[in-house]
Amino acid sequence: MSTKKPDVVVTRKLPEAVEVRMMELFRARLNTDDHRFTQAELTEAVESAEVLVPTVTDRVDAAVLAKAGPKLKLIANFGTGINHIDLKAAAERGITVTNTPGVLTDDTADLTMALILATPRRITEGERLLRAGQWTGWGPTFLLGHRITGQRLGIVGMGRIGQAVARRARGFGLSVHYHNRKRVPEATEAELEAAYWEDLDQMLAHMDIISVNCPLTDATRGMLSAARLARLQRHAVIVNTARGEIIDEDALCDLLEKRLIGGAGLDVHQNAPHVNPRLLKLDNVVLTPHLGSATVAGRIAMGEKVIINIKSFVDGNAPPDRVISGVTT
Ligand code: 8YV
C-alpha cells in the first residue's frame, strides 16, 4: 500500500470520535445518513477502496469480492463476528481481514446475563402488562417466574464471551457447565468451576439454562437443530447473544408454542432485522435487537481497534487482529 493516506470506505455511521480520528488519519468516506449498503454500493466500494470497514449488516460475499479492485488490500471489520465476510474469497484475492475481539466481551456477557435473568423472571412480560394498563396490583400468585440461584447453566462456546458469562453466572449462584470444540485449560476450568461436556446432546438434556456464545461458522450453523433442541428439559430456557443462524429458529418456535421448553431470550435473529413473527406472538420469549455490544464505550473501543488495525497495516506491520493475512504491503 502506498505511503499516502489510504482510501477507506466505512459502510455505517460510527461514533463521532472514531469518525473524526479516521478523517485525520485516512482519506475516509463516511456513511453520514447511516443507511444500510446495498450489494451494489458494497461492490462500488470495493472497486475503488484500499480498505473497507464493514459491519455485520453488510454481506461481503464472493460476488462482491469478485469485483474488488486491485487496490483493495484490507477488510477491517467493525465487530468480532466475521461470518458476513467470505473469508475464502478474500484469501484468494490476497486481502487481509481483521476484526475487533476482546473489547466487546464484557458488554456482550452483561447482556447475556440480562437475558438469563429477564427470561425466567418474566421481566419484559411484566413490563408489557404494566404499560398496557393491565396491572391490578400485587398478588401472591401473580406473574411467578423461576428462581435463578442453584440452576445449571450450560454455555455453548467457551471463548472470551462464554468465559465472561461463566464468571458472572457464578455470582448469581448458577453452576456452570460448558461445551466447546476444545476443552479449555484445566486452570481456566478450575477458576470458573466449570464442568466440561464433550457431548453437546448430553449437556443439553441436563441444563436449566442454555447460553449460546460460539461464533457462527460452517460447523455451528444450525448446530442447535430440531433434534438437539428436543433434548431440552420442559422448563429449560435458551439464551442466544451470538448469531441467530446457530439455532433452528422454526424448531425453537415449535417448542416454545407447545410449551415444551420454558422460554427463550434472543438478542440475535436468523433473518435480522426481520424478526420471526411466530416469536413476536409468544409471551415466554424476551426479544432484543442485537444489543450485545451496544454501549458507548464498547463501540468507541471497537472503532479504535479498527483504526489500529488499519494503521498498522498501512505502516507495513502485521495488524494485531488478523483473521486472515493476505499479501503484505
Ligand atoms: C457487533 C457482534 O456490534 O461483534 C460482533 O460480532 O455481534 C456485534 O456485537 C457487530 O458485529 C458489528 O459489526
Short mmCIF file of C-alpha atoms and ligand atoms in Angstrom, two decimals:
data_model
loop_
_atom_site.label_atom_id
_atom_site.label_comp_id
_atom_site.label_asym_id
_atom_site.label_seq_id
_atom_site.Cartn_x
_atom_site.Cartn_y
_atom_site.Cartn_z
CA MET A 1 0.00 0.00 0.00
CA SER A 2 1.29 3.46 -0.83
CA THR A 3 2.54 5.89 1.83
CA LYS A 4 -0.19 8.44 1.18
CA LYS A 5 -3.33 8.33 3.28
CA PRO A 6 -5.30 5.22 2.28
CA ASP A 7 -8.80 5.39 0.80
CA VAL A 8 -11.05 3.90 3.43
CA VAL A 9 -14.76 3.25 2.93
CA VAL A 10 -16.79 2.94 6.13
CA THR A 11 -20.15 1.34 5.49
CA ARG A 12 -22.06 2.54 8.59
CA LYS A 13 -22.10 5.55 10.87
CA LEU A 14 -19.54 5.07 13.67
CA PRO A 15 -19.20 7.03 16.95
CA GLU A 16 -18.18 10.60 16.26
CA ALA A 17 -14.77 10.35 17.95
CA VAL A 18 -13.93 7.38 15.75
CA GLU A 19 -15.07 9.09 12.56
CA VAL A 20 -13.09 12.25 13.36
CA ARG A 21 -9.93 10.23 14.00
CA MET A 22 -10.46 8.32 10.78
CA MET A 23 -10.79 11.59 8.86
CA GLU A 24 -7.48 12.73 10.38
CA LEU A 25 -5.59 9.55 9.58
CA PHE A 26 -7.17 8.32 6.36
CA ARG A 27 -8.98 9.52 3.26
CA ALA A 28 -12.16 8.18 4.77
CA ARG A 29 -15.54 8.03 3.05
CA LEU A 30 -18.15 8.01 5.80
CA ASN A 31 -21.78 6.99 5.69
CA THR A 32 -23.38 10.14 7.05
CA ASP A 33 -27.01 9.04 6.89
CA ASP A 34 -26.18 5.55 8.24
CA HIS A 35 -28.19 3.73 5.56
CA ARG A 36 -27.51 0.04 5.06
CA PHE A 37 -25.31 -0.50 1.98
CA THR A 38 -26.93 -2.36 -0.90
CA GLN A 39 -24.89 -5.06 -2.65
CA ALA A 40 -24.40 -2.54 -5.48
CA GLU A 41 -22.98 0.04 -3.06
CA LEU A 42 -20.70 -2.54 -1.48
CA THR A 43 -19.48 -3.57 -4.91
CA GLU A 44 -18.84 0.05 -5.82
CA ALA A 45 -16.92 0.49 -2.55
CA VAL A 46 -14.60 -2.49 -3.07
CA GLU A 47 -13.90 -1.43 -6.64
CA SER A 48 -12.29 1.81 -5.52
CA ALA A 49 -11.24 1.50 -1.85
CA GLU A 50 -7.95 0.36 -0.40
CA VAL A 51 -9.58 -0.50 2.90
CA LEU A 52 -13.20 -1.50 3.55
CA VAL A 53 -14.68 -1.13 7.04
CA PRO A 54 -17.87 -3.22 7.03
CA THR A 55 -20.18 -4.29 9.84
CA VAL A 56 -22.45 -7.24 10.46
CA THR A 57 -25.12 -5.56 8.29
CA ASP A 58 -23.02 -5.98 5.13
CA ARG A 59 -22.84 -9.14 3.03
CA VAL A 60 -19.28 -9.12 1.77
CA ASP A 61 -19.75 -12.25 -0.31
CA ALA A 62 -17.84 -13.83 -3.19
CA ALA A 63 -19.84 -11.86 -5.77
CA VAL A 64 -18.88 -8.56 -4.15
CA LEU A 65 -15.25 -9.59 -3.70
CA ALA A 66 -15.05 -10.74 -7.32
CA LYS A 67 -15.42 -7.06 -8.21
CA ALA A 68 -12.71 -5.89 -5.79
CA GLY A 69 -10.26 -3.56 -7.42
CA PRO A 70 -6.50 -4.21 -7.29
CA LYS A 71 -6.16 -1.55 -4.57
CA LEU A 72 -8.32 -3.37 -2.00
CA LYS A 73 -5.89 -4.95 0.44
CA LEU A 74 -7.65 -4.85 3.79
CA ILE A 75 -11.11 -5.51 5.19
CA ALA A 76 -11.04 -4.10 8.72
CA ASN A 77 -14.32 -5.35 10.16
CA PHE A 78 -16.06 -3.28 12.83
CA GLY A 79 -17.10 -6.20 15.03
CA THR A 80 -15.81 -9.55 16.18
CA GLY A 81 -18.04 -11.94 14.23
CA ILE A 82 -16.87 -12.24 10.63
CA ASN A 83 -19.49 -14.66 9.30
CA HIS A 84 -20.79 -11.97 6.92
CA ILE A 85 -17.45 -11.93 5.06
CA ASP A 86 -16.48 -14.65 2.61
CA LEU A 87 -13.03 -15.35 4.04
CA LYS A 88 -12.14 -17.86 1.34
CA ALA A 89 -12.86 -15.35 -1.42
CA ALA A 90 -10.89 -12.69 0.46
CA ALA A 91 -7.92 -15.03 0.95
CA GLU A 92 -7.94 -15.98 -2.74
CA ARG A 93 -7.61 -12.32 -3.63
CA GLY A 94 -4.83 -11.74 -1.10
CA ILE A 95 -6.98 -9.49 1.05
CA THR A 96 -6.21 -9.30 4.77
CA VAL A 97 -9.21 -9.42 7.13
CA THR A 98 -9.18 -8.10 10.70
CA ASN A 99 -11.83 -7.91 13.43
CA THR A 100 -12.25 -6.36 16.90
CA PRO A 101 -12.06 -9.10 19.56
CA GLY A 102 -11.82 -8.51 23.29
CA VAL A 103 -13.36 -5.06 23.57
CA LEU A 104 -16.98 -6.22 23.44
CA THR A 105 -16.61 -9.25 25.69
CA ASP A 106 -17.90 -7.70 28.91
CA ASP A 107 -20.78 -5.82 27.29
CA THR A 108 -21.97 -8.93 25.47
CA ALA A 109 -21.62 -11.03 28.63
CA ASP A 110 -23.63 -8.42 30.55
CA LEU A 111 -26.43 -8.56 28.01
CA THR A 112 -26.34 -12.34 28.13
CA MET A 113 -26.82 -12.20 31.91
CA ALA A 114 -29.64 -9.69 31.44
CA LEU A 115 -31.46 -12.22 29.23
CA ILE A 116 -30.63 -15.10 31.59
CA LEU A 117 -32.35 -13.10 34.35
CA ALA A 118 -35.13 -11.47 32.32
CA THR A 119 -36.46 -14.63 30.67
CA PRO A 120 -37.17 -16.88 33.68
CA ARG A 121 -38.21 -13.87 35.80
CA ARG A 122 -40.68 -12.66 33.12
CA ILE A 123 -39.39 -9.09 33.32
CA THR A 124 -40.42 -7.87 29.87
CA GLU A 125 -43.73 -9.70 30.09
CA GLY A 126 -44.45 -7.81 33.31
CA GLU A 127 -43.43 -4.51 31.78
CA ARG A 128 -45.68 -5.06 28.76
CA LEU A 129 -48.60 -5.84 31.02
CA LEU A 130 -47.99 -2.78 33.20
CA ARG A 131 -47.65 -0.44 30.23
CA ALA A 132 -50.87 -1.85 28.79
CA GLY A 133 -52.64 -0.71 31.98
CA GLN A 134 -53.42 -4.33 32.91
CA TRP A 135 -51.75 -4.43 36.31
CA THR A 136 -54.34 -4.67 39.02
CA GLY A 137 -51.87 -4.90 41.89
CA TRP A 138 -49.59 -7.29 43.71
CA GLY A 139 -50.80 -10.82 44.26
CA PRO A 140 -49.24 -13.90 45.87
CA THR A 141 -49.53 -15.91 42.66
CA PHE A 142 -49.14 -13.07 40.17
CA LEU A 143 -46.62 -13.48 37.32
CA LEU A 144 -44.48 -16.07 39.04
CA GLY A 145 -41.23 -16.92 37.34
CA HIS A 146 -38.43 -19.33 38.13
CA ARG A 147 -35.54 -18.99 40.57
CA ILE A 148 -32.08 -18.42 39.08
CA THR A 149 -29.98 -19.40 42.10
CA GLY A 150 -28.91 -23.02 42.06
CA GLN A 151 -29.80 -23.62 38.41
CA ARG A 152 -27.47 -25.31 35.93
CA LEU A 153 -26.19 -23.09 33.15
CA GLY A 154 -24.81 -24.77 30.02
CA ILE A 155 -22.60 -22.49 27.95
CA VAL A 156 -22.21 -23.45 24.30
CA GLY A 157 -18.89 -21.95 23.22
CA MET A 158 -16.35 -21.22 25.96
CA GLY A 159 -14.33 -18.48 24.28
CA ARG A 160 -13.84 -14.99 25.69
CA ILE A 161 -17.56 -14.20 25.93
CA GLY A 162 -18.52 -17.65 27.22
CA GLN A 163 -15.92 -17.33 29.98
CA ALA A 164 -17.10 -13.83 30.88
CA VAL A 165 -20.66 -15.19 31.16
CA ALA A 166 -19.38 -18.02 33.38
CA ARG A 167 -17.71 -15.53 35.76
CA ARG A 168 -20.88 -13.50 36.08
CA ALA A 169 -23.09 -16.58 36.41
CA ARG A 170 -21.18 -17.83 39.44
CA GLY A 171 -22.04 -14.58 41.20
CA PHE A 172 -25.71 -15.41 40.69
CA GLY A 173 -25.29 -18.87 42.20
CA LEU A 174 -25.57 -20.75 38.92
CA SER A 175 -23.50 -23.86 38.44
CA VAL A 176 -21.50 -23.62 35.24
CA HIS A 177 -21.29 -26.30 32.57
CA TYR A 178 -19.94 -25.94 29.07
CA HIS A 179 -19.45 -27.49 25.70
CA ASN A 180 -16.68 -26.30 23.42
CA ARG A 181 -14.88 -27.54 20.36
CA LYS A 182 -11.79 -27.80 22.54
CA ARG A 183 -11.71 -28.27 26.28
CA VAL A 184 -10.36 -25.12 27.96
CA PRO A 185 -7.16 -25.39 30.06
CA GLU A 186 -7.55 -27.06 33.42
CA ALA A 187 -6.65 -23.84 35.27
CA THR A 188 -9.47 -21.94 33.49
CA GLU A 189 -11.91 -24.74 34.21
CA ALA A 190 -10.89 -24.65 37.88
CA GLU A 191 -11.16 -20.85 38.10
CA LEU A 192 -14.65 -20.91 36.55
CA GLU A 193 -15.63 -24.09 38.42
CA ALA A 194 -16.95 -25.22 35.07
CA ALA A 195 -17.84 -28.78 34.15
CA TYR A 196 -16.94 -29.85 30.62
CA TRP A 197 -19.33 -31.86 28.46
CA GLU A 198 -17.73 -33.32 25.38
CA ASP A 199 -21.15 -34.37 24.12
CA LEU A 200 -23.40 -31.39 23.45
CA ASP A 201 -26.52 -33.58 23.23
CA GLN A 202 -25.92 -34.87 26.73
CA MET A 203 -25.29 -31.42 28.16
CA LEU A 204 -28.48 -30.01 26.63
CA ALA A 205 -30.58 -32.69 28.27
CA HIS A 206 -29.39 -31.81 31.76
CA MET A 207 -29.34 -28.00 31.84
CA ASP A 208 -31.87 -25.49 33.19
CA ILE A 209 -30.49 -22.61 31.13
CA ILE A 210 -28.50 -22.71 27.89
CA SER A 211 -26.43 -19.76 26.69
CA VAL A 212 -25.17 -19.73 23.10
CA ASN A 213 -21.80 -17.96 22.90
CA CYS A 214 -19.97 -19.54 19.97
CA PRO A 215 -19.16 -17.85 16.66
CA LEU A 216 -21.20 -18.64 13.55
CA THR A 217 -19.10 -20.91 11.33
CA ASP A 218 -19.86 -23.75 8.91
CA ALA A 219 -19.60 -26.07 11.91
CA THR A 220 -22.00 -24.14 14.16
CA ARG A 221 -24.64 -23.11 11.59
CA GLY A 222 -27.82 -24.92 12.65
CA MET A 223 -25.91 -26.66 15.45
CA LEU A 224 -28.92 -26.30 17.75
CA SER A 225 -31.06 -28.32 15.38
CA ALA A 226 -34.62 -29.55 15.95
CA ALA A 227 -33.24 -32.88 17.21
CA ARG A 228 -30.88 -31.19 19.64
CA LEU A 229 -33.45 -28.69 20.91
CA ALA A 230 -35.83 -31.57 21.55
CA ARG A 231 -33.39 -32.76 24.21
CA LEU A 232 -34.01 -29.69 26.39
CA GLN A 233 -35.97 -30.13 29.59
CA ARG A 234 -39.51 -28.79 29.71
CA HIS A 235 -38.57 -25.90 31.98
CA ALA A 236 -35.29 -25.07 30.19
CA VAL A 237 -34.57 -21.57 28.95
CA ILE A 238 -32.31 -20.84 25.99
CA VAL A 239 -30.48 -17.56 25.53
CA ASN A 240 -28.69 -16.52 22.33
CA THR A 241 -26.41 -13.49 22.05
CA ALA A 242 -24.19 -15.00 19.33
CA ARG A 243 -25.84 -15.41 15.93
CA GLY A 244 -29.42 -16.36 15.05
CA GLU A 245 -28.34 -18.93 12.46
CA ILE A 246 -26.83 -21.19 15.14
CA ILE A 247 -30.34 -22.16 16.32
CA ASP A 248 -33.03 -23.67 14.09
CA GLU A 249 -35.48 -20.83 14.77
CA ASP A 250 -38.55 -22.62 13.43
CA ALA A 251 -37.85 -25.67 15.58
CA LEU A 252 -37.39 -23.34 18.56
CA CYS A 253 -40.77 -21.71 17.83
CA ASP A 254 -42.42 -25.15 17.71
CA LEU A 255 -41.10 -25.97 21.19
CA LEU A 256 -41.99 -22.55 22.60
CA GLU A 257 -45.51 -22.60 21.15
CA LYS A 258 -46.19 -26.07 22.52
CA ARG A 259 -44.64 -25.06 25.89
CA LEU A 260 -42.17 -27.91 25.56
CA ILE A 261 -39.43 -25.61 26.86
CA GLY A 262 -39.60 -22.81 29.40
CA GLY A 263 -38.64 -19.81 27.29
CA ALA A 264 -36.04 -18.05 25.18
CA GLY A 265 -34.06 -14.83 25.38
CA LEU A 266 -32.90 -13.83 21.92
CA ASP A 267 -30.70 -10.88 21.04
CA VAL A 268 -29.91 -12.24 17.58
CA HIS A 269 -32.25 -13.37 14.86
CA GLN A 270 -31.93 -15.68 11.88
CA ASN A 271 -33.13 -13.16 9.31
CA ALA A 272 -32.22 -9.94 11.10
CA PRO A 273 -33.52 -7.29 11.06
CA HIS A 274 -36.65 -9.30 10.19
CA VAL A 275 -37.87 -10.94 13.41
CA ASN A 276 -39.70 -14.23 13.17
CA PRO A 277 -43.43 -13.35 13.52
CA ARG A 278 -44.01 -16.55 15.47
CA LEU A 279 -41.64 -15.28 18.17
CA LEU A 280 -43.40 -11.94 18.33
CA LYS A 281 -46.64 -13.68 19.34
CA LEU A 282 -45.10 -15.53 22.28
CA ASP A 283 -45.04 -14.26 25.86
CA ASN A 284 -42.36 -16.72 27.04
CA VAL A 285 -39.72 -15.03 24.90
CA VAL A 286 -37.59 -11.94 25.55
CA LEU A 287 -36.51 -10.29 22.30
CA THR A 288 -33.83 -7.64 21.91
CA PRO A 289 -32.46 -6.07 18.71
CA HIS A 290 -28.80 -7.24 18.61
CA LEU A 291 -27.72 -5.07 21.55
CA GLY A 292 -24.85 -7.32 22.74
CA SER A 293 -22.06 -4.79 22.23
CA ALA A 294 -24.25 -1.68 22.13
CA THR A 295 -22.54 0.55 24.70
CA VAL A 296 -20.88 3.89 24.02
CA ALA A 297 -17.57 2.70 25.47
CA GLY A 298 -17.73 -0.58 23.58
CA ARG A 299 -18.42 0.97 20.21
CA ILE A 300 -15.62 3.54 20.67
CA ALA A 301 -13.21 0.75 21.64
CA MET A 302 -14.26 -1.24 18.56
CA GLY A 303 -13.60 1.82 16.40
CA GLU A 304 -10.18 2.30 18.00
CA LYS A 305 -9.33 -1.30 17.21
CA VAL A 306 -10.36 -0.80 13.59
CA ILE A 307 -8.11 2.27 13.40
CA ILE A 308 -5.14 0.42 14.93
CA ASN A 309 -5.62 -2.46 12.51
CA ILE A 310 -5.71 -0.14 9.51
CA LYS A 311 -2.83 1.99 10.72
CA SER A 312 -0.52 -0.94 11.39
CA PHE A 313 -1.38 -2.47 8.02
CA VAL A 314 -0.73 0.79 6.19
CA ASP A 315 2.56 1.20 8.05
CA GLY A 316 3.64 -2.20 6.80
CA ASN A 317 3.20 -4.05 10.09
CA ALA A 318 1.02 -7.03 10.85
CA PRO A 319 -2.33 -5.77 12.17
CA PRO A 320 -2.96 -7.11 15.69
CA ASP A 321 -6.37 -8.64 14.99
CA ARG A 322 -5.76 -10.61 11.80
CA VAL A 323 -8.36 -13.19 10.96
CA ILE A 324 -6.65 -13.96 7.66
CA SER A 325 -3.45 -12.48 6.29
CA GLY A 326 -3.34 -11.52 2.67
CA VAL A 327 -0.46 -10.19 0.69
CA THR A 328 1.62 -7.75 2.72
CA THR A 329 2.03 -4.19 1.53
C1 8YV B 1 -21.34 -6.02 16.68
C2 8YV B 1 -21.34 -8.52 17.12
O1 8YV B 1 -21.98 -4.89 17.08
O2 8YV B 1 -19.03 -8.04 17.01
C3 8YV B 1 -19.93 -8.83 16.82
O3 8YV B 1 -19.69 -9.97 16.37
O4 8YV B 1 -22.14 -9.36 17.10
C4 8YV B 1 -21.89 -7.17 17.44
O5 8YV B 1 -21.99 -7.04 18.80
C5 8YV B 1 -21.48 -6.17 15.21
O6 8YV B 1 -20.96 -7.35 14.75
C6 8YV B 1 -20.84 -5.03 14.47
O7 8YV B 1 -20.45 -5.38 13.17
#
